[in-house]
Short mmCIF file of N, CA and C and ligand atoms in Angstrom, two decimals:
data_model
loop_
_atom_site.label_atom_id
_atom_site.label_comp_id
_atom_site.label_asym_id
_atom_site.label_seq_id
_atom_site.Cartn_x
_atom_site.Cartn_y
_atom_site.Cartn_z
N MET K 1 0.54 -15.25 0.42
CA MET K 1 -0.17 -14.59 -0.90
C MET K 1 0.29 -15.48 -2.12
N SER K 2 0.19 -15.27 -3.53
CA SER K 2 0.42 -16.18 -4.51
C SER K 2 1.85 -16.29 -4.86
N ASP K 3 2.54 -17.36 -5.66
CA ASP K 3 3.49 -16.89 -6.14
C ASP K 3 3.93 -15.41 -6.76
N SER K 4 2.98 -15.32 -7.82
CA SER K 4 3.45 -14.02 -8.73
C SER K 4 2.99 -12.72 -8.05
N PRO K 5 3.96 -11.76 -8.40
CA PRO K 5 3.47 -10.39 -7.52
C PRO K 5 2.28 -9.49 -7.80
N SER K 6 1.84 -9.13 -6.92
CA SER K 6 0.52 -8.47 -6.76
C SER K 6 0.63 -7.33 -7.65
N ILE K 7 -0.29 -6.81 -8.13
CA ILE K 7 -0.48 -5.41 -9.27
C ILE K 7 0.36 -4.64 -8.05
N PHE K 8 0.07 -4.34 -6.66
CA PHE K 8 0.60 -3.39 -6.06
C PHE K 8 2.10 -3.53 -5.94
N SER K 9 2.56 -4.82 -6.12
CA SER K 9 4.04 -4.81 -5.75
C SER K 9 4.98 -4.45 -7.59
N ARG K 10 3.80 -4.81 -8.00
CA ARG K 10 4.31 -4.34 -9.30
C ARG K 10 4.50 -3.02 -9.45
N ILE K 11 3.45 -2.01 -9.02
CA ILE K 11 3.36 -0.85 -9.13
C ILE K 11 4.73 -0.03 -8.00
N VAL K 12 5.11 -0.57 -6.96
CA VAL K 12 6.11 -0.66 -5.86
C VAL K 12 7.45 -0.71 -6.70
N ALA K 13 7.44 -1.72 -7.74
CA ALA K 13 8.65 -1.56 -8.45
C ALA K 13 8.94 -1.42 -9.76
N ARG K 14 7.99 -0.31 -10.32
CA ARG K 14 7.57 0.42 -11.19
C ARG K 14 7.41 -0.23 -12.09
N GLU K 15 7.14 -1.51 -12.43
CA GLU K 15 6.81 -2.39 -13.58
C GLU K 15 5.45 -1.81 -14.21
N ILE K 16 4.64 -1.49 -13.21
CA ILE K 16 3.17 -0.76 -13.69
C ILE K 16 3.34 0.61 -13.32
N PRO K 17 2.72 1.88 -14.07
CA PRO K 17 2.70 3.03 -13.87
C PRO K 17 1.66 3.45 -12.94
N ALA K 18 1.55 4.22 -12.17
CA ALA K 18 0.48 4.76 -11.08
C ALA K 18 0.93 6.34 -10.96
N ASP K 19 -0.33 6.72 -10.49
CA ASP K 19 0.01 8.39 -9.99
C ASP K 19 0.30 8.41 -8.35
N ILE K 20 1.33 8.14 -7.95
CA ILE K 20 1.72 7.67 -6.79
C ILE K 20 1.95 8.89 -6.00
N VAL K 21 1.37 9.25 -4.51
CA VAL K 21 1.41 10.82 -3.92
C VAL K 21 2.33 10.84 -2.73
N PHE K 22 2.61 9.35 -2.26
CA PHE K 22 3.19 9.44 -1.17
C PHE K 22 4.19 8.03 -1.39
N GLU K 23 5.39 7.83 -0.77
CA GLU K 23 6.13 6.74 -0.55
C GLU K 23 6.88 7.04 0.27
N ASN K 24 7.12 6.22 1.22
CA ASN K 24 8.45 5.84 2.43
C ASN K 24 8.92 4.38 2.30
N ASP K 25 9.83 3.73 3.27
CA ASP K 25 10.19 2.60 3.14
C ASP K 25 9.36 1.75 3.58
N GLU K 26 8.17 1.65 3.66
CA GLU K 26 7.20 0.49 3.99
C GLU K 26 6.09 1.19 3.35
N ILE K 27 5.47 2.07 3.24
CA ILE K 27 3.80 2.27 2.41
C ILE K 27 4.50 3.34 1.30
N ILE K 28 3.38 2.68 0.49
CA ILE K 28 3.12 3.60 -0.72
C ILE K 28 1.66 3.97 -0.75
N ALA K 29 1.38 5.12 -1.31
CA ALA K 29 0.04 5.43 -1.59
C ALA K 29 -0.09 6.31 -2.92
N PHE K 30 -1.36 5.80 -3.76
CA PHE K 30 -1.40 6.44 -5.40
C PHE K 30 -3.03 6.33 -5.31
N ARG K 31 -3.26 6.98 -6.57
CA ARG K 31 -4.85 7.35 -6.85
C ARG K 31 -5.20 5.95 -7.27
N ASP K 32 -6.33 5.60 -7.17
CA ASP K 32 -7.45 4.47 -7.62
C ASP K 32 -7.12 4.84 -8.95
N ILE K 33 -7.00 3.63 -10.03
CA ILE K 33 -7.48 3.78 -11.30
C ILE K 33 -8.74 3.95 -11.51
N ALA K 34 -10.06 3.53 -10.68
CA ALA K 34 -11.45 3.91 -11.06
C ALA K 34 -11.56 4.69 -9.62
N PRO K 35 -11.45 6.10 -9.76
CA PRO K 35 -11.89 6.66 -8.48
C PRO K 35 -13.22 6.46 -8.31
N GLN K 36 -13.66 6.36 -6.66
CA GLN K 36 -15.24 6.46 -6.44
C GLN K 36 -15.60 7.50 -5.83
N ALA K 37 -14.61 8.39 -5.36
CA ALA K 37 -14.85 9.68 -4.94
C ALA K 37 -14.01 11.01 -5.27
N PRO K 38 -14.02 12.21 -5.01
CA PRO K 38 -13.16 13.09 -5.27
C PRO K 38 -11.84 12.90 -5.21
N LEU K 39 -11.49 12.64 -3.63
CA LEU K 39 -10.13 11.84 -3.75
C LEU K 39 -10.38 10.37 -3.32
N HIS K 40 -9.32 9.43 -3.81
CA HIS K 40 -9.58 8.16 -3.93
C HIS K 40 -8.19 7.50 -3.92
N LEU K 41 -7.72 7.51 -2.60
CA LEU K 41 -6.13 6.79 -3.00
C LEU K 41 -6.20 5.48 -2.25
N LEU K 42 -5.32 4.60 -2.80
CA LEU K 42 -5.03 3.17 -2.27
C LEU K 42 -3.67 3.74 -1.24
N VAL K 43 -3.93 3.20 -0.21
CA VAL K 43 -2.71 3.10 0.67
C VAL K 43 -2.08 2.05 1.17
N VAL K 44 -0.98 1.64 0.84
CA VAL K 44 -0.64 0.15 0.61
C VAL K 44 0.84 -0.28 1.51
N PRO K 45 0.81 -1.08 2.43
CA PRO K 45 2.13 -1.54 2.94
C PRO K 45 2.88 -2.13 1.77
N LYS K 46 4.07 -1.72 1.50
CA LYS K 46 5.09 -2.52 0.52
C LYS K 46 4.91 -4.10 0.60
N THR K 47 4.90 -4.21 2.01
CA THR K 47 5.11 -5.97 2.07
C THR K 47 3.89 -6.94 1.37
N ASP K 48 4.14 -7.85 0.55
CA ASP K 48 3.00 -8.37 0.22
C ASP K 48 2.76 -9.80 1.30
N ALA K 49 3.05 -9.72 2.51
CA ALA K 49 2.91 -10.36 3.21
C ALA K 49 1.71 -10.66 4.07
N TYR K 50 0.82 -9.64 3.97
CA TYR K 50 -0.32 -10.28 4.31
C TYR K 50 -1.47 -9.30 3.12
N ALA K 51 -2.45 -10.58 3.46
CA ALA K 51 -3.62 -10.63 2.19
C ALA K 51 -4.16 -9.28 2.90
N ASP K 52 -4.57 -9.10 3.68
CA ASP K 52 -5.91 -8.44 3.92
C ASP K 52 -5.65 -7.87 5.30
N VAL K 53 -6.69 -7.01 5.79
CA VAL K 53 -6.47 -6.21 7.28
C VAL K 53 -6.53 -6.89 8.24
N THR K 54 -6.87 -7.74 8.53
CA THR K 54 -7.07 -8.90 9.57
C THR K 54 -5.73 -9.57 9.85
N GLU K 55 -5.10 -9.90 8.55
CA GLU K 55 -3.78 -10.59 8.89
C GLU K 55 -2.55 -9.35 9.11
N LEU K 56 -3.04 -8.30 8.73
CA LEU K 56 -1.87 -7.25 9.30
C LEU K 56 -2.06 -6.92 10.21
N ALA K 57 -3.21 -6.58 10.59
CA ALA K 57 -3.57 -6.62 12.20
C ALA K 57 -2.97 -7.34 13.28
N ALA K 58 -3.22 -8.71 12.70
CA ALA K 58 -2.62 -9.97 13.94
C ALA K 58 -0.82 -9.97 13.48
N GLY K 59 -0.42 -9.71 12.36
CA GLY K 59 0.94 -9.85 11.93
C GLY K 59 1.65 -8.57 12.38
N ASP K 60 1.33 -7.55 12.09
CA ASP K 60 2.38 -5.95 12.42
C ASP K 60 1.30 -4.99 12.87
N PRO K 61 0.51 -4.75 14.09
CA PRO K 61 -0.32 -4.24 14.44
C PRO K 61 0.09 -2.54 14.41
N GLN K 62 1.65 -2.46 14.31
CA GLN K 62 2.13 -1.20 14.41
C GLN K 62 2.27 -0.45 13.17
N LEU K 63 2.28 -1.55 12.07
CA LEU K 63 2.67 -1.17 10.34
C LEU K 63 0.90 -0.71 9.96
N LEU K 64 0.00 -1.22 10.57
CA LEU K 64 -1.56 -1.08 10.36
C LEU K 64 -1.67 0.54 11.00
N ALA K 65 -1.27 0.47 12.17
CA ALA K 65 -1.27 1.93 12.75
C ALA K 65 -0.51 2.91 12.04
N ARG K 66 0.36 3.03 11.64
CA ARG K 66 1.05 3.68 10.75
C ARG K 66 0.43 4.06 9.41
N LEU K 67 0.11 2.88 8.99
CA LEU K 67 -1.00 3.40 7.50
C LEU K 67 -2.13 3.95 8.11
N VAL K 68 -2.68 3.91 8.60
CA VAL K 68 -3.60 4.92 9.41
C VAL K 68 -3.08 6.19 9.56
N ALA K 69 -2.12 6.31 10.31
CA ALA K 69 -1.75 7.91 10.19
C ALA K 69 -1.08 8.34 9.01
N THR K 70 -0.60 7.36 8.22
CA THR K 70 -0.79 8.00 6.83
C THR K 70 -1.72 8.77 5.83
N ALA K 71 -2.66 7.60 6.30
CA ALA K 71 -3.95 7.99 5.63
C ALA K 71 -4.72 9.52 6.24
N LYS K 72 -4.41 9.68 7.41
CA LYS K 72 -4.97 10.95 7.84
C LYS K 72 -3.70 12.41 7.49
N GLN K 73 -2.56 12.00 7.33
CA GLN K 73 -1.94 12.84 6.75
C GLN K 73 -2.28 13.27 5.50
N LEU K 74 -2.47 12.09 4.54
CA LEU K 74 -3.14 12.31 3.04
C LEU K 74 -4.50 13.05 2.64
N ALA K 75 -5.31 12.84 3.88
CA ALA K 75 -6.30 13.24 3.81
C ALA K 75 -6.07 14.72 3.89
N GLU K 76 -5.65 15.08 4.88
CA GLU K 76 -5.24 16.65 5.36
C GLU K 76 -4.88 17.41 4.19
N GLN K 77 -3.69 16.70 3.33
CA GLN K 77 -3.32 17.41 2.19
C GLN K 77 -4.03 17.35 1.12
N HIS K 78 -4.63 16.01 0.74
CA HIS K 78 -4.90 16.21 -0.68
C HIS K 78 -7.05 16.35 -0.57
N SER K 79 -7.33 16.63 0.90
CA SER K 79 -8.77 16.94 0.62
C SER K 79 -9.24 17.47 2.10
N GLN K 80 -10.29 17.70 2.49
CA GLN K 80 -10.42 18.65 3.74
C GLN K 80 -10.09 17.99 5.11
N GLY K 81 -9.52 16.96 5.02
CA GLY K 81 -9.30 15.84 6.62
C GLY K 81 -9.71 15.15 6.96
N GLU K 82 -11.14 14.80 6.81
CA GLU K 82 -12.23 14.25 7.31
C GLU K 82 -12.17 13.31 5.96
N PHE K 83 -12.28 11.65 6.26
CA PHE K 83 -12.09 10.84 5.13
C PHE K 83 -12.97 9.69 5.66
N ARG K 84 -12.94 8.66 4.83
CA ARG K 84 -13.04 7.25 4.77
C ARG K 84 -12.44 6.41 4.54
N LEU K 85 -12.00 5.52 5.34
CA LEU K 85 -11.22 4.34 5.09
C LEU K 85 -11.66 3.03 4.97
N VAL K 86 -11.67 2.22 3.95
CA VAL K 86 -12.52 1.05 3.66
C VAL K 86 -11.21 -0.03 3.82
N PHE K 87 -11.25 -1.02 4.00
CA PHE K 87 -10.68 -2.27 3.57
C PHE K 87 -11.39 -3.13 3.22
N ASN K 88 -11.61 -3.70 2.03
CA ASN K 88 -12.39 -5.24 1.39
C ASN K 88 -11.90 -6.14 1.89
N THR K 89 -12.57 -6.98 2.48
CA THR K 89 -11.85 -8.20 3.12
C THR K 89 -12.55 -9.33 2.87
N GLY K 90 -12.28 -10.05 1.41
CA GLY K 90 -12.81 -11.23 1.20
C GLY K 90 -13.14 -10.87 -0.33
N ALA K 91 -13.23 -11.93 -0.79
CA ALA K 91 -13.76 -11.90 -2.44
C ALA K 91 -15.46 -11.25 -2.29
N SER K 92 -16.23 -12.19 -1.15
CA SER K 92 -17.29 -11.63 -1.54
C SER K 92 -17.65 -10.43 -1.11
N ALA K 93 -16.55 -9.54 -0.37
CA ALA K 93 -16.77 -8.40 0.30
C ALA K 93 -16.26 -7.00 -0.69
N GLY K 94 -15.87 -7.74 -1.98
CA GLY K 94 -15.68 -6.60 -3.10
C GLY K 94 -14.21 -6.68 -3.14
N GLN K 95 -13.10 -7.31 -2.30
CA GLN K 95 -11.71 -7.52 -2.17
C GLN K 95 -11.34 -8.46 -3.64
N THR K 96 -10.70 -7.54 -4.36
CA THR K 96 -10.10 -8.42 -5.59
C THR K 96 -8.45 -8.72 -5.75
N ILE K 97 -7.85 -7.32 -4.93
CA ILE K 97 -6.60 -7.50 -5.07
C ILE K 97 -5.92 -7.94 -3.49
N PHE K 98 -5.30 -9.27 -3.43
CA PHE K 98 -5.24 -10.06 -2.02
C PHE K 98 -3.50 -9.17 -1.54
N HIS K 99 -3.19 -8.15 -1.56
CA HIS K 99 -2.06 -7.78 -0.80
C HIS K 99 -2.75 -6.62 -0.28
N VAL K 100 -2.98 -6.41 0.80
CA VAL K 100 -3.57 -5.77 1.96
C VAL K 100 -3.29 -3.88 1.41
N HIS K 101 -4.81 -3.23 1.55
CA HIS K 101 -4.54 -2.07 1.00
C HIS K 101 -5.99 -1.59 1.71
N ALA K 102 -5.53 0.03 2.08
CA ALA K 102 -6.79 0.85 2.30
C ALA K 102 -7.24 1.51 1.23
N HIS K 103 -8.41 1.80 1.00
CA HIS K 103 -9.26 2.66 0.29
C HIS K 103 -9.28 4.02 1.03
N LEU K 104 -8.89 5.26 0.62
CA LEU K 104 -8.85 6.64 1.28
C LEU K 104 -9.76 7.42 0.60
N LEU K 105 -10.84 7.69 1.03
CA LEU K 105 -12.15 8.19 0.35
C LEU K 105 -12.55 9.54 0.86
N GLY K 106 -11.86 10.77 0.04
CA GLY K 106 -12.62 12.05 0.76
C GLY K 106 -13.09 12.97 -0.17
N GLY K 107 -13.70 14.02 0.40
CA GLY K 107 -14.72 14.68 -0.71
C GLY K 107 -15.70 14.27 -0.53
N THR K 108 -16.72 15.20 -1.21
CA THR K 108 -18.05 14.79 -0.70
C THR K 108 -18.55 13.24 -1.68
N LEU K 109 -18.94 12.22 -0.84
CA LEU K 109 -18.88 10.75 -1.67
C LEU K 109 -20.30 10.96 -1.98
N ALA K 110 -20.62 9.99 -3.07
CA ALA K 110 -21.95 9.39 -3.56
C ALA K 110 -22.81 8.72 -2.67
N GLU K 111 -23.84 8.89 -2.75
CA GLU K 111 -24.68 7.99 -1.76
C GLU K 111 -24.46 6.66 -1.86
N GLY K 112 -24.20 6.10 -0.59
CA GLY K 112 -23.93 4.69 -0.79
C GLY K 112 -22.50 3.82 -1.02
N THR K 113 -21.45 5.22 -1.67
CA THR K 113 -20.30 4.59 -1.78
C THR K 113 -19.39 3.52 -0.83
N LEU K 114 -19.12 2.57 -1.46
CA LEU K 114 -18.42 1.89 -0.63
C LEU K 114 -17.24 1.39 -0.78
N ALA K 115 -16.76 1.76 -1.92
CA ALA K 115 -15.46 1.41 -2.70
C ALA K 115 -15.43 -0.20 -2.89
P1 5GP P 201 -10.61 -3.69 -3.86
O1 5GP P 201 -11.11 -4.24 -4.85
O2 5GP P 201 -9.70 -5.64 -3.62
O3 5GP P 201 -10.73 -3.65 -2.83
O4 5GP P 201 -9.43 -2.88 -4.25
C1 5GP P 201 -8.36 -2.89 -5.77
C2 5GP P 201 -8.48 -1.36 -5.98
O5 5GP P 201 -7.55 -1.46 -6.82
C3 5GP P 201 -9.76 -1.04 -7.21
O6 5GP P 201 -10.41 -0.14 -6.42
C4 5GP P 201 -9.37 -0.77 -8.03
O7 5GP P 201 -10.16 0.27 -9.12
C5 5GP P 201 -7.75 -0.69 -7.92
N1 5GP P 201 -6.82 -0.85 -8.88
C6 5GP P 201 -7.01 -2.16 -10.02
N2 5GP P 201 -6.00 -2.02 -10.56
C7 5GP P 201 -5.01 -1.20 -10.57
C8 5GP P 201 -3.66 -0.65 -11.20
O8 5GP P 201 -3.42 -1.17 -12.09
N3 5GP P 201 -3.57 0.77 -10.72
C9 5GP P 201 -3.99 1.76 -9.96
N4 5GP P 201 -4.04 2.65 -9.73
N5 5GP P 201 -5.27 0.99 -9.19
C10 5GP P 201 -5.61 0.11 -9.58
#
């Protein structure tokens, strides 16, 4: 990770406001500032140790599993329970924040939406 805290670490620290819908000791979830679906949450491990999902899967697969379980729970609470989970991985794939995060997309998606 870079030396400066990521936007998501700053949300965790309450330095940047966000519409937080879930938080525990290791995961936070909040509404994306530019939603691309009726439900568009970002589900984020609080640690900034992993830049993307491949690093998280290799470094802490149990945390990745808990993140997916959290996404399922949030989709049940905030949408109809079925959902799309997107991990943009790499700049050319659309990743702009290099602090691993899942896009949780629910509701009726626009054709071609990939977050
Ligand atoms: P990425 O492009 O890295 O996969 O996803 C980053 C996401 O973070 C984008 O969907 C973008 O809209 C969202 N985002 C960027 N800055 C902020 C912010 O300050 N607050 C919130 N809630 N979302 C943000």
